[in-house]
Short mmCIF file of C-alpha atoms and ligand atoms in Angstrom, two decimals:
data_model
loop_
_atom_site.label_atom_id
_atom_site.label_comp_id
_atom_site.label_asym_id
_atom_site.label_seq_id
_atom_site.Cartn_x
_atom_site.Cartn_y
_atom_site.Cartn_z
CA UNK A 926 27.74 -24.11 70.38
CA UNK A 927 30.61 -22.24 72.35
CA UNK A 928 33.22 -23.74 70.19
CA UNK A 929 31.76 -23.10 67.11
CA UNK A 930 31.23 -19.33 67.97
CA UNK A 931 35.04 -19.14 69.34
CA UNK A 932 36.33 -20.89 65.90
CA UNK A 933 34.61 -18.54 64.27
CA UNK A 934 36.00 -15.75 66.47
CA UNK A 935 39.11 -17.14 65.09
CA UNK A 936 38.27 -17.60 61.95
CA UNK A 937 37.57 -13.98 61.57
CA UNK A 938 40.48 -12.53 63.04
CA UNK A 939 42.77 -14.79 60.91
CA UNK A 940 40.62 -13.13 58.13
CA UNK A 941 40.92 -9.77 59.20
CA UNK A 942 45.01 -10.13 60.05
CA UNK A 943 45.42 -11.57 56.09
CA UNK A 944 43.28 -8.84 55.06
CA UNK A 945 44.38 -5.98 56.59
CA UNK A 946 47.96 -7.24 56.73
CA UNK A 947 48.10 -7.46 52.51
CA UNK A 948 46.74 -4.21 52.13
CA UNK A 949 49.33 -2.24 54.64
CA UNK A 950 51.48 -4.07 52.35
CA UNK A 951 50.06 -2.56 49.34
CA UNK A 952 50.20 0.65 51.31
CA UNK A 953 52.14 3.55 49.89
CA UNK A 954 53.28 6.36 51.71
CA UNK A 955 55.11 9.29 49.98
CA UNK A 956 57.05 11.97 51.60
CA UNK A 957 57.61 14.95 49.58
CA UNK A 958 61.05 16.49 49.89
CA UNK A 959 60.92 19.76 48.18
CA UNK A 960 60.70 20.23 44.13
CA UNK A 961 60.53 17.39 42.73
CA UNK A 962 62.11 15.06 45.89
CA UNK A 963 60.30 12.23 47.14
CA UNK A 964 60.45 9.00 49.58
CA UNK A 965 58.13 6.52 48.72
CA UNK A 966 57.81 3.55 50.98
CA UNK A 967 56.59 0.27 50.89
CA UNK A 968 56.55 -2.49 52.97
CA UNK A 969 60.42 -2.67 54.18
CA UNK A 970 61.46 -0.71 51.46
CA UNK A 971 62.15 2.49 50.11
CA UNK A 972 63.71 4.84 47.55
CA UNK A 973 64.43 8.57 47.19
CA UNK A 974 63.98 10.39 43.92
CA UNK A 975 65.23 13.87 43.18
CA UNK A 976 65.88 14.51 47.44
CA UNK A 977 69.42 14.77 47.34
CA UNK A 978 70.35 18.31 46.48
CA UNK A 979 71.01 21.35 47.50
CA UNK A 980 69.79 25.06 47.97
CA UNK A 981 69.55 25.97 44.04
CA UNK A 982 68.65 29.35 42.74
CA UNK A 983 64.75 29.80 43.21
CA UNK A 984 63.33 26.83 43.93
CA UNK A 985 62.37 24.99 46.44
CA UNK A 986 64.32 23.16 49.21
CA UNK A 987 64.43 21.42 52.57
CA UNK A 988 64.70 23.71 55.70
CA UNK A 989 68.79 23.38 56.45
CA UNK A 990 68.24 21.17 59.99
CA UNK A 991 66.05 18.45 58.08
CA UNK A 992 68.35 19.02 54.74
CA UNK A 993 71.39 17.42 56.90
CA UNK A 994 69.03 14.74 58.56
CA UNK A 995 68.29 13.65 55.01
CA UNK A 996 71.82 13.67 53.92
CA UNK A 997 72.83 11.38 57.13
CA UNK A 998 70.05 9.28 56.35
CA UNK A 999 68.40 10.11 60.21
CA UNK A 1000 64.66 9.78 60.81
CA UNK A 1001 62.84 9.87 58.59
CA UNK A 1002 64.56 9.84 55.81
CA UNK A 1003 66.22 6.79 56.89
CA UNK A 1004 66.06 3.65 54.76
CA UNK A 1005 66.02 4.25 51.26
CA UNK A 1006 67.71 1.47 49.25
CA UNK A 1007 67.41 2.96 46.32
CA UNK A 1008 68.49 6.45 45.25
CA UNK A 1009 66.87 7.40 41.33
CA UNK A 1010 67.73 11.04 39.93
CA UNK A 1011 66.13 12.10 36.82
CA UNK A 1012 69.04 14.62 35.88
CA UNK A 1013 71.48 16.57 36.58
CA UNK A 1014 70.18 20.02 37.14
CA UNK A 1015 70.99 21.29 40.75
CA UNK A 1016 67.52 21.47 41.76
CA UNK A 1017 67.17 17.60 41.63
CA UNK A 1018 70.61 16.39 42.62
CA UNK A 1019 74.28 17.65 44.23
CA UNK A 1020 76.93 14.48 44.03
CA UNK A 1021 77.94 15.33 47.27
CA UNK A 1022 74.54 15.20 49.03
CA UNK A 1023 74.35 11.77 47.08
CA UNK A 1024 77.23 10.50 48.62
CA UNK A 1025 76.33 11.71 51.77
CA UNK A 1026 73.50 9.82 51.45
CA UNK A 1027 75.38 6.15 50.03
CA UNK A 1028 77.76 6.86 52.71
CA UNK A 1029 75.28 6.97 55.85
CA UNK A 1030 72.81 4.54 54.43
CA UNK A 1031 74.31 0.93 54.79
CA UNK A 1032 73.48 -0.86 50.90
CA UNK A 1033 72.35 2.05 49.25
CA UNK A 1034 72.90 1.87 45.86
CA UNK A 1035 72.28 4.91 42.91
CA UNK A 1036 70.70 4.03 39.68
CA UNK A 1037 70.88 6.63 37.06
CA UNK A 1038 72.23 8.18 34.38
CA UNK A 1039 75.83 8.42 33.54
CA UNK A 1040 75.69 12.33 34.35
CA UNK A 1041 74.86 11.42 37.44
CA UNK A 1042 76.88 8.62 38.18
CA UNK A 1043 80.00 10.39 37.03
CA UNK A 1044 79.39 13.36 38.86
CA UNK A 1045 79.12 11.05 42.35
CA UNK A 1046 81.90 9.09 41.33
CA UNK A 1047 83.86 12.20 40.77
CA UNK A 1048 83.36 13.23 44.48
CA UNK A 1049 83.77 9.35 46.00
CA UNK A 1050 87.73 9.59 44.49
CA UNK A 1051 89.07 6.26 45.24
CA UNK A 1052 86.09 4.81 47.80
CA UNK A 1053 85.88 1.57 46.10
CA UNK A 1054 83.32 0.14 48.25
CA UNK A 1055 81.39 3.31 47.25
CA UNK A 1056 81.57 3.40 43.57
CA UNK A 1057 80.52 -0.15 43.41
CA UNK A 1058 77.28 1.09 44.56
CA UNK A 1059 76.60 3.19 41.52
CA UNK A 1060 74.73 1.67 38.76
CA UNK A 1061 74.43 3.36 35.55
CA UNK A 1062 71.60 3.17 33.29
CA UNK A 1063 71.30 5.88 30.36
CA UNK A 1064 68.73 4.26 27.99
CA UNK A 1065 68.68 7.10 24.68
CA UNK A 1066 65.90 9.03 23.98
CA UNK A 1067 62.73 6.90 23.28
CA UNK A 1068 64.47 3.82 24.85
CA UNK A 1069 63.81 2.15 27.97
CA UNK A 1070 65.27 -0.63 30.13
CA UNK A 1071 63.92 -2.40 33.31
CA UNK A 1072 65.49 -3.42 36.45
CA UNK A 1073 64.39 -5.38 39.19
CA UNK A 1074 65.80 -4.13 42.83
CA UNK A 1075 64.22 -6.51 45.43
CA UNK A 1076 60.73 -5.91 45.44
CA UNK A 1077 61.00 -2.94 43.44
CA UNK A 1078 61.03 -2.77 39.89
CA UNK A 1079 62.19 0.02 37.75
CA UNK A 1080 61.46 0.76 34.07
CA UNK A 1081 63.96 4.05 33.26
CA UNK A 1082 62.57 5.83 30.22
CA UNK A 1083 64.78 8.30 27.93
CA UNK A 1084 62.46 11.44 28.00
CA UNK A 1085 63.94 14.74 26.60
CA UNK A 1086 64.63 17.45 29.48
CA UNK A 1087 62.59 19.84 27.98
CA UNK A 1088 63.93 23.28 26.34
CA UNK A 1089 66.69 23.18 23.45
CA UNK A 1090 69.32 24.64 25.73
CA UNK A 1091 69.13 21.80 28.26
CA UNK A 1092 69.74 19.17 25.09
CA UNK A 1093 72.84 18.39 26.44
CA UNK A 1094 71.36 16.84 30.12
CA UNK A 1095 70.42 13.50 30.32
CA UNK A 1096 66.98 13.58 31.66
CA UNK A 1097 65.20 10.15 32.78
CA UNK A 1098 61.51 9.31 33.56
CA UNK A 1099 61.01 6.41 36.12
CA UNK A 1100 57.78 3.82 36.08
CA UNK A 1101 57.56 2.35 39.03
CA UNK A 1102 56.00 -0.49 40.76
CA UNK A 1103 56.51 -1.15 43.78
CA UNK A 1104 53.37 -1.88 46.71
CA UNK A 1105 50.88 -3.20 44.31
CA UNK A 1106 51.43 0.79 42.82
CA UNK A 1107 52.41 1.85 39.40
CA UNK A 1108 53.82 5.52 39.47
CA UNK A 1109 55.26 7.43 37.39
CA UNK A 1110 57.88 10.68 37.84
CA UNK A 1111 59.33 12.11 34.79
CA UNK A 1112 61.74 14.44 35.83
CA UNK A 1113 61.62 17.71 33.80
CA UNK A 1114 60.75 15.65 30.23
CA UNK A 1115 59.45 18.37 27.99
CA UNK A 1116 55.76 17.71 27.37
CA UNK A 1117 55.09 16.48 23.88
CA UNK A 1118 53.44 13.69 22.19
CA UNK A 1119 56.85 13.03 20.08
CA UNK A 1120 58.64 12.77 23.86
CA UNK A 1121 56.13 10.47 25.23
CA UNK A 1122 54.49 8.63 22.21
CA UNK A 1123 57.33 5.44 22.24
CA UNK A 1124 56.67 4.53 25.63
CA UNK A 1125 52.82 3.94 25.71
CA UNK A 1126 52.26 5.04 29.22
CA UNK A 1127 48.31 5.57 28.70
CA UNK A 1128 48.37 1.33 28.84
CA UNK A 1129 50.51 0.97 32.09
CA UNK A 1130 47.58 1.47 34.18
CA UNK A 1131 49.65 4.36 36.38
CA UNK A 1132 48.07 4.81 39.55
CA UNK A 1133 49.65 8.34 40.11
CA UNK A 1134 51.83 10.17 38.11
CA UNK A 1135 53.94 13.16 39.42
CA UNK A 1136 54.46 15.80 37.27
CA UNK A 1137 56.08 19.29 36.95
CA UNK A 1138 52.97 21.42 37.60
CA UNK A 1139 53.07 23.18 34.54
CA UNK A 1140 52.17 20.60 32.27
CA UNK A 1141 48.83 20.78 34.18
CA UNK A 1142 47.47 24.49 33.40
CA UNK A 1143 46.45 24.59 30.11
CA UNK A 1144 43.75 22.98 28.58
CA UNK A 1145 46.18 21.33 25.80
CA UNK A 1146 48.64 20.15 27.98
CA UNK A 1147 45.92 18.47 30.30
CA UNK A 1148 45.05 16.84 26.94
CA UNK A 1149 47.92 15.72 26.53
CA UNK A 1150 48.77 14.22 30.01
CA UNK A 1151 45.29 12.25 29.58
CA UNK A 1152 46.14 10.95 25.81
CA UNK A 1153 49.95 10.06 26.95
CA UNK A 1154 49.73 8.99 30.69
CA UNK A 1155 46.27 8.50 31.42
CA UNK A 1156 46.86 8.69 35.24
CA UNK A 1157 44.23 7.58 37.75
CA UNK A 1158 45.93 10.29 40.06
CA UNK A 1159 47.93 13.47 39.50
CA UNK A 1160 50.31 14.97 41.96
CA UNK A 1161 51.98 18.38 40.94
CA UNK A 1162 55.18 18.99 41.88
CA UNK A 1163 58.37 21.25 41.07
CA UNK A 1164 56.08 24.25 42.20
CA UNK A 1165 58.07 27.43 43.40
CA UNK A 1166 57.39 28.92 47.19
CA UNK A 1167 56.56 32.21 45.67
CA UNK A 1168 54.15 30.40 43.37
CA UNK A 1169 52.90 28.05 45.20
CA UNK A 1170 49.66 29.56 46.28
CA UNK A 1171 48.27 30.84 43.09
CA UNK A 1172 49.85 27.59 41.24
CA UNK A 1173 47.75 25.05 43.73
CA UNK A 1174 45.01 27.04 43.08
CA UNK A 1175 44.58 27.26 39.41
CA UNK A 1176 45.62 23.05 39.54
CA UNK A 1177 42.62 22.49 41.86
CA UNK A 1178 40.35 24.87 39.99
CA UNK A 1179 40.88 22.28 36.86
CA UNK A 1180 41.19 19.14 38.75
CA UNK A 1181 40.10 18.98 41.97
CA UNK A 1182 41.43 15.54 42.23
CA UNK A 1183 44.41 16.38 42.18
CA UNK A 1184 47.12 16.62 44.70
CA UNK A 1185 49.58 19.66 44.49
CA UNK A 1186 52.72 18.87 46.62
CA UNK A 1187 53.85 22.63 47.83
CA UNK A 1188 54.95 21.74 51.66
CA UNK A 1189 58.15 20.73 52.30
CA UNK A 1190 57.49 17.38 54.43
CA UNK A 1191 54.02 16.74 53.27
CA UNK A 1192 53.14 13.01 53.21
CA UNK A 1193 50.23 11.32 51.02
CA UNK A 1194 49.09 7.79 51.25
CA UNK A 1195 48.17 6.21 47.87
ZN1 ZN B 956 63.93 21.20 37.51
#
């Protein structure tokens, strides 16, 4: 009788270690930079989106002191393997801070557009070890192409930055699995059926997508967001410190779900 109640003993922690093992490993934690900047990690690995700039007119950024930790890849920004940009604008990317970044972070590698890649190669000069970490992938507008990077796997999406006068930037949205997760950041894409209507989003299942925060405050535009990306979870983003308040507020007023990232720093768990 003992040794059937110690097997079982056993039998339950081996069931509790597989079980609570696989789901740290579908465990996603996401640090919010400032704007639109994020660390997701998973498991053993990581990428940065949008982190890597600098202070930029009004909006947001990283107090100075954890603005250089992030650049020389300290704690805890350490880690990332992958570095995604959605454009070129300075208040989601500087090519220095970028190659900061490559330079600190042993196998780093940037995938984006060839704005962005240019720009970083521009400041790298003749670092050949560098530049061979830069991976450009500009699918046109309504295109998309997928890439595997170890565990993590990539679709980039051509979405139109929105606002004619920005026609000129290249502006990519990024699905991304990685943790058993499907999210979804799109950069500054205008809003617009026409802009998201190629890629079918509302049939990718996207756990949570993170969005500019206006596209969340009208009645239409929510519309919209539910007909085109039919997220299970929204986080806002992009949201200025002056605004930030009143912005959160009307967002939670209209879904309460809803997760507004206005704190440099702030982590959520998905
Ligand atoms: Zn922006």
């Amino acid at each position: 009788m003992r040794h059937y109640f110690h097997s079982a003993l056993i039998l339950a922690y081996a069931a509790g270690q597989l079980l609570f093992g696989f789901q740290a490993d579908r465990s996603l934690q996401v640090l919010h930079l400032a704007n639109e900047g994020l660390l997701i990690r998973s498991g053993g690995q990581a990428l940065l989106i949008d982190g890597l700039f600098r202070p930029y007119r009004v909006y947001a950024h990283l107090p100075p002191d954890q603005s250089r930790a992030l650049e020389a890849a300290q704690s805890p920004f350490e880690g990332a393997d992958l570095i995604l940009v959605s454009h070129i604008h300075g208040d989601h990317f500087h090519p220095q801070s970028v190659s900061n970044y490559l330079s600190s972070q042993d196998g780093a590698i940037l995938a984006s557009s060839e704005q962005a890649t240019a720009a970083v190669r521009s400041v790298l000069r003749r670092d050949e070890a560098l530049r061979k970490r830069l991976i450009d992938i500009t699918p046109a507008v309504g295109k998309k192409e997928k890439r595997k990077f170890g565990k993590i796997e990539v679709t980039f999406l051509g979405l139109r930055h929105g606002a004619e006068r920005h026609s000129w930037v290249q502006n990519l949205g990024h699905l991304i699995r990685m943790g058993g997760k499907t999210l979804l950041h799109v950069g500054d894409a205008e809003l617009s059926s026409a802009n998201f209507r190629p890629f079918k989003l509302s049939k990718e299942k996207i756990d949570v997508a993170f969005l500019p925060y206006w596209y969340l405050l009208s009645e239409e535009d929510r519309q919209l967001v539910g007909e085109q990306i039919a997220p299970r979870r929204i986080a806002a983003m992009h949201v200025l410190p002056s605004e930030a308040e009143e912005v959160c507020k009307k967002i939670g007023q209209a879904l309460p779900d809803a997760i507004c990232l206005k704190e440099p720093l702030q982590v959520e768990r998905f």
